[in-house]
Short mmCIF file of C-alpha atoms in Angstrom, two decimals:
data_model
loop_
_atom_site.label_atom_id
_atom_site.label_comp_id
_atom_site.label_asym_id
_atom_site.label_seq_id
_atom_site.Cartn_x
_atom_site.Cartn_y
_atom_site.Cartn_z
CA UNK A 523 84.68 162.70 89.90
CA UNK A 524 85.64 165.47 92.30
CA UNK A 525 84.71 164.77 95.91
CA UNK A 526 85.17 167.45 98.56
CA UNK A 527 84.06 168.22 102.08
CA UNK A 528 84.85 171.15 104.36
CA UNK A 529 84.82 170.39 108.11
CA UNK A 530 84.22 174.04 109.05
CA UNK A 531 81.26 174.29 106.71
CA UNK A 532 79.87 171.04 108.09
CA UNK A 533 80.07 172.21 111.71
CA UNK A 534 78.57 175.62 110.94
CA UNK A 535 75.80 174.23 108.76
CA UNK A 536 74.96 171.47 111.21
CA UNK A 537 74.47 174.07 113.92
CA UNK A 538 72.20 176.05 111.63
CA UNK A 539 69.98 173.17 110.56
CA UNK A 540 69.74 171.78 114.10
CA UNK A 541 67.67 174.79 115.10
CA UNK A 542 63.90 174.57 115.10
CA UNK A 543 61.69 177.23 113.57
CA UNK A 544 59.71 179.19 116.15
CA UNK A 545 57.05 179.91 113.54
CA UNK A 546 56.12 176.23 113.54
CA UNK A 547 55.44 176.35 117.28
CA UNK A 548 53.28 179.44 116.68
CA UNK A 549 51.28 177.53 114.08
CA UNK A 550 50.57 174.74 116.58
CA UNK A 551 49.46 177.30 119.15
CA UNK A 552 47.21 179.19 116.74
CA UNK A 553 45.07 176.21 115.69
CA UNK A 554 41.78 176.73 117.52
CA UNK A 555 39.64 173.83 118.76
CA UNK A 556 36.80 176.31 119.31
CA UNK A 557 36.75 177.35 115.66
CA UNK A 558 36.97 173.71 114.58
CA UNK A 559 34.06 172.83 116.89
CA UNK A 560 31.97 175.63 115.41
CA UNK A 561 32.70 174.51 111.85
CA UNK A 562 31.97 170.84 112.58
CA UNK A 563 28.61 171.75 114.09
CA UNK A 564 27.74 173.90 111.08
CA UNK A 565 28.68 171.13 108.63
CA UNK A 566 26.75 168.51 110.62
CA UNK A 567 23.81 170.91 110.71
CA UNK A 568 23.20 170.62 106.97
CA UNK A 569 21.35 167.40 107.75
CA UNK A 570 22.94 165.37 105.00
CA UNK A 571 25.90 166.06 102.74
CA UNK A 572 25.40 162.99 100.60
CA UNK A 573 26.85 163.57 97.12
CA UNK A 574 23.44 163.00 95.51
CA UNK A 575 21.52 165.12 98.03
CA UNK A 576 19.75 168.46 97.53
CA UNK A 577 21.80 171.19 95.84
CA UNK A 578 19.20 173.99 95.81
CA UNK A 579 18.27 174.36 99.48
CA UNK A 580 20.10 177.02 101.47
CA UNK A 581 19.99 174.96 104.65
CA UNK A 582 20.14 171.26 103.76
CA UNK A 583 22.19 169.07 101.45
CA UNK A 584 25.59 169.08 99.82
CA UNK A 585 24.86 172.19 97.75
CA UNK A 586 24.36 174.32 100.84
CA UNK A 587 27.40 172.73 102.50
CA UNK A 588 29.80 173.43 99.65
CA UNK A 589 28.54 177.00 99.25
CA UNK A 590 29.18 177.56 102.95
CA UNK A 591 32.68 176.07 102.66
CA UNK A 592 33.48 178.35 99.73
CA UNK A 593 32.12 181.38 101.62
CA UNK A 594 34.39 180.58 104.58
CA UNK A 595 37.44 180.26 102.35
CA UNK A 596 36.45 183.51 100.61
CA UNK A 597 36.30 185.23 104.02
CA UNK A 598 39.76 183.92 104.87
CA UNK A 599 41.04 185.22 101.54
CA UNK A 600 39.50 188.65 102.13
CA UNK A 601 41.26 188.85 105.50
CA UNK A 602 44.67 188.11 103.94
CA UNK A 603 44.39 190.57 101.05
CA UNK A 604 43.03 188.00 98.60
CA UNK A 605 45.85 185.55 99.25
CA UNK A 606 43.66 182.56 98.29
CA UNK A 607 42.32 181.64 94.88
CA UNK A 608 38.99 180.02 95.73
CA UNK A 609 36.98 178.15 93.10
CA UNK A 610 34.84 175.12 92.34
CA UNK A 611 36.28 172.23 90.36
CA UNK A 612 33.65 169.82 89.11
CA UNK A 613 33.02 166.76 86.97
CA UNK A 614 29.81 165.15 85.79
CA UNK A 615 29.44 161.53 86.91
CA UNK A 616 26.80 159.65 84.95
CA UNK A 617 24.11 157.40 86.39
CA UNK A 618 25.26 153.78 86.50
CA UNK A 619 28.98 154.56 86.69
CA UNK A 620 28.77 152.28 89.71
CA UNK A 621 25.93 151.00 91.90
CA UNK A 622 26.18 154.05 94.18
CA UNK A 623 25.56 156.54 91.38
CA UNK A 624 21.80 156.25 90.97
CA UNK A 625 21.40 159.47 88.97
CA UNK A 626 23.59 161.89 87.04
CA UNK A 627 25.43 164.11 89.48
CA UNK A 628 27.98 166.93 89.41
CA UNK A 629 30.76 166.08 91.82
CA UNK A 630 31.94 169.49 92.99
CA UNK A 631 35.16 170.16 94.91
CA UNK A 632 35.94 173.43 96.69
CA UNK A 633 39.56 174.45 96.10
CA UNK A 634 41.61 177.23 97.68
CA UNK A 635 45.16 177.90 96.44
CA UNK A 636 47.64 179.93 98.44
CA UNK A 637 50.27 180.73 95.82
CA UNK A 638 53.94 180.35 96.60
CA UNK A 639 56.23 183.33 96.10
CA UNK A 640 59.03 181.39 94.39
CA UNK A 641 57.52 178.12 93.16
CA UNK A 642 53.86 178.93 92.42
CA UNK A 643 53.38 175.74 90.37
CA UNK A 644 54.59 173.40 93.14
CA UNK A 645 51.79 172.28 95.46
CA UNK A 646 51.46 170.62 98.82
CA UNK A 647 47.81 169.81 99.53
CA UNK A 648 45.51 169.15 102.47
CA UNK A 649 42.11 167.62 101.84
CA UNK A 650 38.97 166.85 103.77
CA UNK A 651 35.78 165.26 102.43
CA UNK A 652 32.58 167.26 102.08
CA UNK A 653 30.16 164.36 101.68
CA UNK A 654 28.55 162.03 104.21
CA UNK A 655 26.40 158.86 104.17
CA UNK A 656 24.29 156.51 106.28
CA UNK A 657 24.08 152.70 106.20
CA UNK A 658 22.76 152.54 102.65
CA UNK A 659 25.25 154.40 100.42
CA UNK A 660 22.45 155.16 97.94
CA UNK A 661 20.24 156.84 100.58
CA UNK A 662 20.64 160.55 99.94
CA UNK A 663 17.64 161.84 101.91
CA UNK A 664 18.02 160.48 105.46
CA UNK A 665 19.80 162.52 108.11
CA UNK A 666 23.54 161.96 107.78
CA UNK A 667 25.37 164.57 109.87
CA UNK A 668 28.79 163.01 109.23
CA UNK A 669 30.26 164.85 112.20
CA UNK A 670 33.45 162.81 112.37
CA UNK A 671 33.27 161.32 108.86
CA UNK A 672 34.16 163.77 107.62
CA UNK A 673 33.20 167.17 108.97
CA UNK A 674 36.35 166.90 111.11
CA UNK A 675 38.68 166.65 108.11
CA UNK A 676 36.83 169.42 106.27
CA UNK A 677 36.86 171.71 109.31
CA UNK A 678 40.55 170.94 109.72
CA UNK A 679 41.32 172.06 106.16
CA UNK A 680 39.42 175.31 106.70
CA UNK A 681 41.22 175.94 110.00
CA UNK A 682 44.61 175.22 108.42
CA UNK A 683 43.78 177.84 105.79
CA UNK A 684 42.87 180.36 108.50
CA UNK A 685 46.16 179.85 110.32
CA UNK A 686 48.56 179.52 107.38
CA UNK A 687 47.06 182.37 105.36
CA UNK A 688 48.91 184.69 107.76
CA UNK A 689 52.26 183.57 106.31
CA UNK A 690 54.07 183.70 102.98
CA UNK A 691 55.51 180.50 101.51
CA UNK A 692 57.88 179.70 98.67
CA UNK A 693 55.71 176.81 97.46
CA UNK A 694 51.94 176.81 96.96
CA UNK A 695 49.49 175.26 99.41
CA UNK A 696 46.08 173.89 98.44
CA UNK A 697 43.24 173.46 100.91
CA UNK A 698 40.46 171.42 99.35
CA UNK A 699 37.11 169.92 100.17
CA UNK A 700 36.56 166.83 98.03
CA UNK A 701 33.13 165.44 97.17
CA UNK A 702 32.01 162.01 96.08
CA UNK A 703 34.28 160.07 98.43
CA UNK A 704 31.57 157.77 99.73
CA UNK A 705 30.30 157.09 96.20
CA UNK A 706 33.65 156.01 94.75
CA UNK A 707 36.43 158.59 95.35
CA UNK A 708 35.15 160.71 92.46
CA UNK A 709 36.24 164.09 93.83
CA UNK A 710 39.83 162.96 94.18
CA UNK A 711 39.78 161.45 90.72
CA UNK A 712 38.51 164.72 89.28
CA UNK A 713 41.06 166.92 91.04
CA UNK A 714 43.96 164.57 90.24
CA UNK A 715 42.95 164.70 86.58
CA UNK A 716 42.66 168.49 86.80
CA UNK A 717 46.18 168.65 88.29
CA UNK A 718 47.52 166.67 85.34
CA UNK A 719 45.75 168.91 82.86
CA UNK A 720 47.16 172.03 84.54
CA UNK A 721 50.67 170.49 84.75
CA UNK A 722 50.79 171.04 88.49
CA UNK A 723 53.96 169.86 90.21
CA UNK A 724 52.31 168.11 93.16
CA UNK A 725 54.68 167.50 96.06
CA UNK A 726 52.01 165.47 97.82
CA UNK A 727 48.57 165.40 99.39
CA UNK A 728 47.63 164.88 103.03
CA UNK A 729 44.16 163.40 103.06
CA UNK A 730 42.30 163.82 106.34
CA UNK A 731 39.43 161.43 106.87
CA UNK A 732 38.07 161.08 110.41
CA UNK A 733 40.33 163.01 112.79
CA UNK A 734 37.97 163.51 115.74
CA UNK A 735 37.32 160.23 117.54
CA UNK A 736 39.36 159.14 120.55
CA UNK A 737 37.26 156.22 121.84
CA UNK A 738 37.57 153.11 119.73
CA UNK A 739 35.05 150.33 119.27
CA UNK A 740 37.60 148.20 121.16
CA UNK A 741 37.20 150.41 124.24
CA UNK A 742 40.60 152.09 123.94
CA UNK A 743 40.60 155.83 124.66
CA UNK A 744 43.59 157.67 123.19
CA UNK A 745 43.85 161.36 122.35
CA UNK A 746 47.48 161.37 121.23
CA UNK A 747 47.98 158.56 118.75
CA UNK A 748 47.08 158.92 115.08
CA UNK A 749 47.73 156.89 111.96
CA UNK A 750 49.57 157.79 108.78
CA UNK A 751 48.67 155.40 105.96
CA UNK A 752 50.96 155.25 102.92
CA UNK A 753 51.50 152.90 100.04
CA UNK A 754 55.01 151.37 99.74
CA UNK A 755 55.74 152.14 96.07
CA UNK A 756 53.79 154.07 93.42
CA UNK A 757 51.06 152.17 91.63
CA UNK A 758 52.36 153.79 88.45
CA UNK A 759 55.86 152.31 88.66
CA UNK A 760 57.23 150.75 85.50
CA UNK A 761 58.24 147.13 85.01
CA UNK A 762 61.87 148.28 84.86
CA UNK A 763 61.51 149.97 88.24
CA UNK A 764 59.86 146.89 89.71
CA UNK A 765 62.70 144.64 88.53
CA UNK A 766 65.29 147.12 89.83
CA UNK A 767 63.77 146.97 93.32
CA UNK A 768 64.39 143.24 93.44
CA UNK A 769 68.15 143.78 93.34
CA UNK A 770 68.64 147.23 94.87
CA UNK A 771 65.83 147.52 97.40
CA UNK A 772 63.22 150.19 97.83
CA UNK A 773 60.18 148.02 98.56
CA UNK A 774 59.08 150.51 101.24
CA UNK A 775 60.64 153.67 99.84
CA UNK A 776 58.15 155.10 97.40
CA UNK A 777 57.31 158.80 97.35
CA UNK A 778 54.24 158.36 99.55
CA UNK A 779 56.22 156.48 102.17
CA UNK A 780 58.82 159.29 102.19
CA UNK A 781 56.02 161.81 102.77
CA UNK A 782 54.82 159.68 105.69
CA UNK A 783 58.32 159.61 107.18
CA UNK A 784 58.60 163.38 106.75
CA UNK A 785 55.39 163.90 108.72
CA UNK A 786 56.50 161.45 111.41
CA UNK A 787 59.85 163.22 111.88
CA UNK A 788 58.32 166.70 111.90
CA UNK A 789 55.67 165.76 114.45
CA UNK A 790 58.24 164.16 116.77
CA UNK A 791 60.27 167.39 116.54
CA UNK A 792 57.52 169.98 117.04
CA UNK A 793 54.70 168.04 118.74
CA UNK A 794 56.52 165.42 120.84
CA UNK A 795 53.41 164.80 122.92
CA UNK A 796 51.78 163.20 119.86
CA UNK A 797 52.30 159.61 118.80
CA UNK A 798 52.36 159.31 114.99
CA UNK A 799 51.86 155.69 113.94
CA UNK A 800 52.99 154.88 110.42
CA UNK A 801 50.89 152.11 108.92
CA UNK A 802 52.54 150.30 106.03
CA UNK A 803 49.38 150.05 103.95
CA UNK A 804 47.63 152.20 101.36
CA UNK A 805 44.61 152.49 103.63
CA UNK A 806 42.67 150.45 106.16
CA UNK A 807 42.24 146.80 105.28
CA UNK A 808 40.25 146.57 102.05
CA UNK A 809 39.00 150.16 102.33
CA UNK A 810 39.75 153.39 100.51
CA UNK A 811 40.32 157.10 100.96
CA UNK A 812 40.69 160.19 98.84
CA UNK A 813 44.48 160.08 98.64
CA UNK A 814 44.26 156.97 96.49
CA UNK A 815 43.25 158.71 93.23
CA UNK A 816 46.34 160.90 93.60
CA UNK A 817 48.48 157.81 94.19
CA UNK A 818 46.94 156.28 91.06
CA UNK A 819 47.98 159.40 89.13
CA UNK A 820 51.58 159.03 90.33
CA UNK A 821 51.53 161.63 93.10
CA UNK A 822 52.65 161.20 96.69
CA UNK A 823 49.68 160.93 98.99
CA UNK A 824 48.96 159.76 102.53
CA UNK A 825 45.98 159.48 104.86
CA UNK A 826 45.99 161.01 108.33
CA UNK A 827 43.31 159.76 110.70
CA UNK A 828 42.45 158.75 114.23
CA UNK A 829 44.07 155.62 115.64
CA UNK A 830 40.93 154.07 117.13
CA UNK A 831 37.78 153.99 115.01
CA UNK A 832 34.30 153.37 116.31
CA UNK A 833 32.28 151.55 113.66
CA UNK A 834 28.99 152.21 115.43
CA UNK A 835 29.52 155.88 114.62
CA UNK A 836 30.37 155.75 110.91
CA UNK A 837 28.18 154.87 107.93
CA UNK A 838 25.24 154.30 110.25
CA UNK A 839 21.60 155.33 110.38
CA UNK A 840 20.96 157.33 113.54
CA UNK A 841 19.26 154.97 115.99
CA UNK A 842 19.53 153.11 119.29
CA UNK A 843 19.82 149.32 119.45
CA UNK A 844 20.52 147.24 122.54
CA UNK A 845 21.53 150.33 124.44
CA UNK A 846 24.05 151.39 121.77
CA UNK A 847 23.76 154.82 120.16
CA UNK A 848 24.45 154.50 116.44
CA UNK A 849 25.21 157.40 114.14
CA UNK A 850 27.92 159.90 113.30
CA UNK A 851 26.76 162.78 115.49
CA UNK A 852 28.56 165.77 116.97
CA UNK A 853 28.40 164.39 120.53
CA UNK A 854 30.99 161.74 119.67
CA UNK A 855 33.63 164.18 118.36
CA UNK A 856 36.58 165.26 120.49
CA UNK A 857 37.34 168.78 119.26
CA UNK A 858 40.68 169.11 121.02
CA UNK A 859 41.91 165.96 119.30
CA UNK A 860 40.67 167.22 115.93
CA UNK A 861 42.62 170.41 116.59
CA UNK A 862 45.78 168.43 117.34
CA UNK A 863 45.55 166.53 114.07
CA UNK A 864 44.80 169.77 112.25
CA UNK A 865 48.01 171.17 113.73
CA UNK A 866 49.84 168.05 112.52
CA UNK A 867 48.73 168.93 109.01
CA UNK A 868 49.41 172.63 109.33
CA UNK A 869 53.01 172.28 110.50
CA UNK A 870 53.80 169.86 107.70
CA UNK A 871 52.12 172.00 105.07
CA UNK A 872 54.18 174.93 106.30
CA UNK A 873 57.46 173.03 106.56
CA UNK A 874 57.18 171.64 103.05
CA UNK A 875 55.94 174.95 101.64
CA UNK A 876 58.95 176.73 103.18
CA UNK A 877 61.38 174.05 102.00
CA UNK A 878 63.35 174.05 98.75
CA UNK A 879 62.65 171.47 96.04
CA UNK A 880 64.02 167.99 96.54
CA UNK A 881 67.12 166.94 94.59
CA UNK A 882 66.63 165.10 91.33
CA UNK A 883 68.58 162.40 89.49
CA UNK A 884 69.77 160.88 92.77
CA UNK A 885 72.21 158.04 92.04
CA UNK A 886 74.01 155.63 94.34
CA UNK A 887 77.09 153.42 94.03
CA UNK A 888 79.49 151.46 96.18
CA UNK A 889 79.04 147.79 95.34
CA UNK A 890 81.79 145.65 96.99
CA UNK A 891 83.38 148.76 98.51
CA UNK A 892 83.74 150.06 102.10
CA UNK A 893 82.00 153.33 101.23
CA UNK A 894 78.79 154.56 99.62
CA UNK A 895 78.90 157.05 96.75
CA UNK A 896 76.19 159.50 95.77
CA UNK A 897 75.59 161.96 92.97
CA UNK A 898 72.56 164.17 92.38
CA UNK A 899 71.42 167.18 90.44
CA UNK A 900 71.60 170.36 92.51
CA UNK A 901 68.74 172.83 92.74
CA UNK A 902 69.48 176.28 91.34
CA UNK A 903 68.33 178.37 94.28
CA UNK A 904 70.50 180.81 96.28
CA UNK A 905 68.50 180.07 99.43
CA UNK A 906 69.64 176.46 99.54
CA UNK A 907 72.09 175.68 102.31
CA UNK A 908 72.99 172.27 100.98
CA UNK A 909 72.06 168.61 101.09
CA UNK A 910 71.63 165.97 103.76
CA UNK A 911 72.21 162.24 103.35
CA UNK A 912 69.92 159.97 105.35
CA UNK A 913 70.35 156.27 106.02
CA UNK A 914 68.69 153.60 108.11
CA UNK A 915 68.75 149.89 108.86
CA UNK A 916 66.87 147.95 106.20
CA UNK A 917 64.27 146.93 108.78
CA UNK A 918 63.83 150.39 110.33
CA UNK A 919 60.61 152.29 109.59
CA UNK A 920 62.23 155.73 109.92
CA UNK A 921 65.54 157.34 108.96
CA UNK A 922 67.97 156.51 111.78
CA UNK A 923 71.00 158.55 110.75
CA UNK A 924 71.78 161.69 108.77
CA UNK A 925 74.74 163.80 107.72
CA UNK A 926 74.74 167.28 106.24
CA UNK A 927 77.28 167.35 103.40
CA UNK A 928 77.19 170.95 102.18
CA UNK A 929 76.09 172.50 98.91
CA UNK A 930 77.67 169.86 96.67
CA UNK A 931 76.38 167.48 94.01
CA UNK A 932 78.25 164.35 95.12
CA UNK A 933 79.63 162.75 98.25
CA UNK A 934 81.33 159.62 99.53
CA UNK A 935 80.07 158.28 102.84
CA UNK A 936 83.17 156.54 104.18
CA UNK A 937 82.99 153.48 106.40
CA UNK A 938 79.40 152.61 105.55
CA UNK A 939 78.68 149.40 103.66
CA UNK A 940 75.95 149.82 101.06
CA UNK A 941 74.57 146.31 101.65
CA UNK A 942 73.44 147.00 105.23
CA UNK A 943 71.39 150.19 104.89
CA UNK A 944 68.93 152.12 102.77
CA UNK A 945 69.79 155.69 101.79
CA UNK A 946 68.18 158.93 100.67
CA UNK A 947 68.95 162.60 100.15
CA UNK A 948 67.06 165.77 101.06
CA UNK A 949 67.62 169.43 100.20
CA UNK A 950 68.09 171.83 103.12
CA UNK A 951 67.14 175.49 102.90
CA UNK A 952 68.97 178.30 104.68
CA UNK A 953 65.81 178.65 106.78
CA UNK A 954 66.42 175.12 108.08
CA UNK A 955 63.45 173.49 106.37
CA UNK A 956 64.05 170.33 104.37
CA UNK A 957 62.46 168.72 101.38
CA UNK A 958 61.13 165.18 101.64
CA UNK A 959 63.85 162.56 101.25
CA UNK A 960 64.50 161.20 97.77
CA UNK A 961 65.39 157.52 97.43
CA UNK A 962 68.04 156.85 94.74
CA UNK A 963 66.53 155.99 91.38
CA UNK A 964 69.71 155.00 89.56
CA UNK A 965 72.87 153.01 90.26
CA UNK A 966 76.39 153.81 89.07
#
């Protein structure tokens, strides 16, 4: 096996990839809290967006809400010379599928695709939920404004489309409003199935569910911290992969966890005032979100949300009891915070969409040796600068160290003992953007 490394190339390339991209700072600046506020108020103004609510009214119910969402995405597309493919994706869910489906209902998602110029079948996705609910999940007539849960996530997806539609990307971006979340994650299930049918190469999905509350039920007020939930390993892993982890590690290195680390690193680079908190869990304790159906299908998926929830303001009938105002109303939403978390999504959508594909067939070796060996399959793309090896302490949540190794397909990391660290490899584009890190899947 031929191993080579050029010091001059390393120094030059390191200088190149150390630079930040000014366009990412522009994206942060262009996210508008005023537009997000306007959209949240419009969505909350539909009265209820319960999945089983009215679909014929022009002013109330989920039908009116999804038509408005589609019209907004159509407007954005018109302003960018039809750069978005906007359509409904729907599935019929039959009465009795679960206790929350009390009648047959079409679960309708609103999808907008911004096609990549080089990899149109590779997708990074941002989702928000269209639907809302009150205390009784089967109550589809009572007022349920769902201002934070989840008009904030839906407004964020629309705003991300407004901002990013001004740019061209190598990979495709999907902005989607998912329905049926409160009734059993049906919208996500439908779109994940649709992605499989269409043979989409899904890089990952960033699910946004409640991104507008800064005052927790515990009294903490925090407008900078947010949570990134991610499962440790794919639910679809094979028995062979599970047994391999026992001997080689990787218990917290699944594709969703790598997406979470990517977001953490990017936010600390471009939005250092924010405090991304990685939570090593699929979702909140015993609860679910719309990234889970994508995880179940074998795709990378994470949940971005506020750090401090207020349970008196979610899944509640609007009322006052003992001096406490219950209900998910607009007055409780912090629009500036929702804009910050929208920017978190937008910069990561852009960074991944501008990045080259990740390496494949990543292999690692170096048992009982003073060095670690790597091989991988290179990407055939003239705009690739090369590859970067990452490693970290086995107890570290993020990648502690990295080394750019040039446009090669193998490397020996001298002086590093394989037993003491975990490793991964990312592809680096000439524009400085990197793919998510790939954890080795084979040993040699």
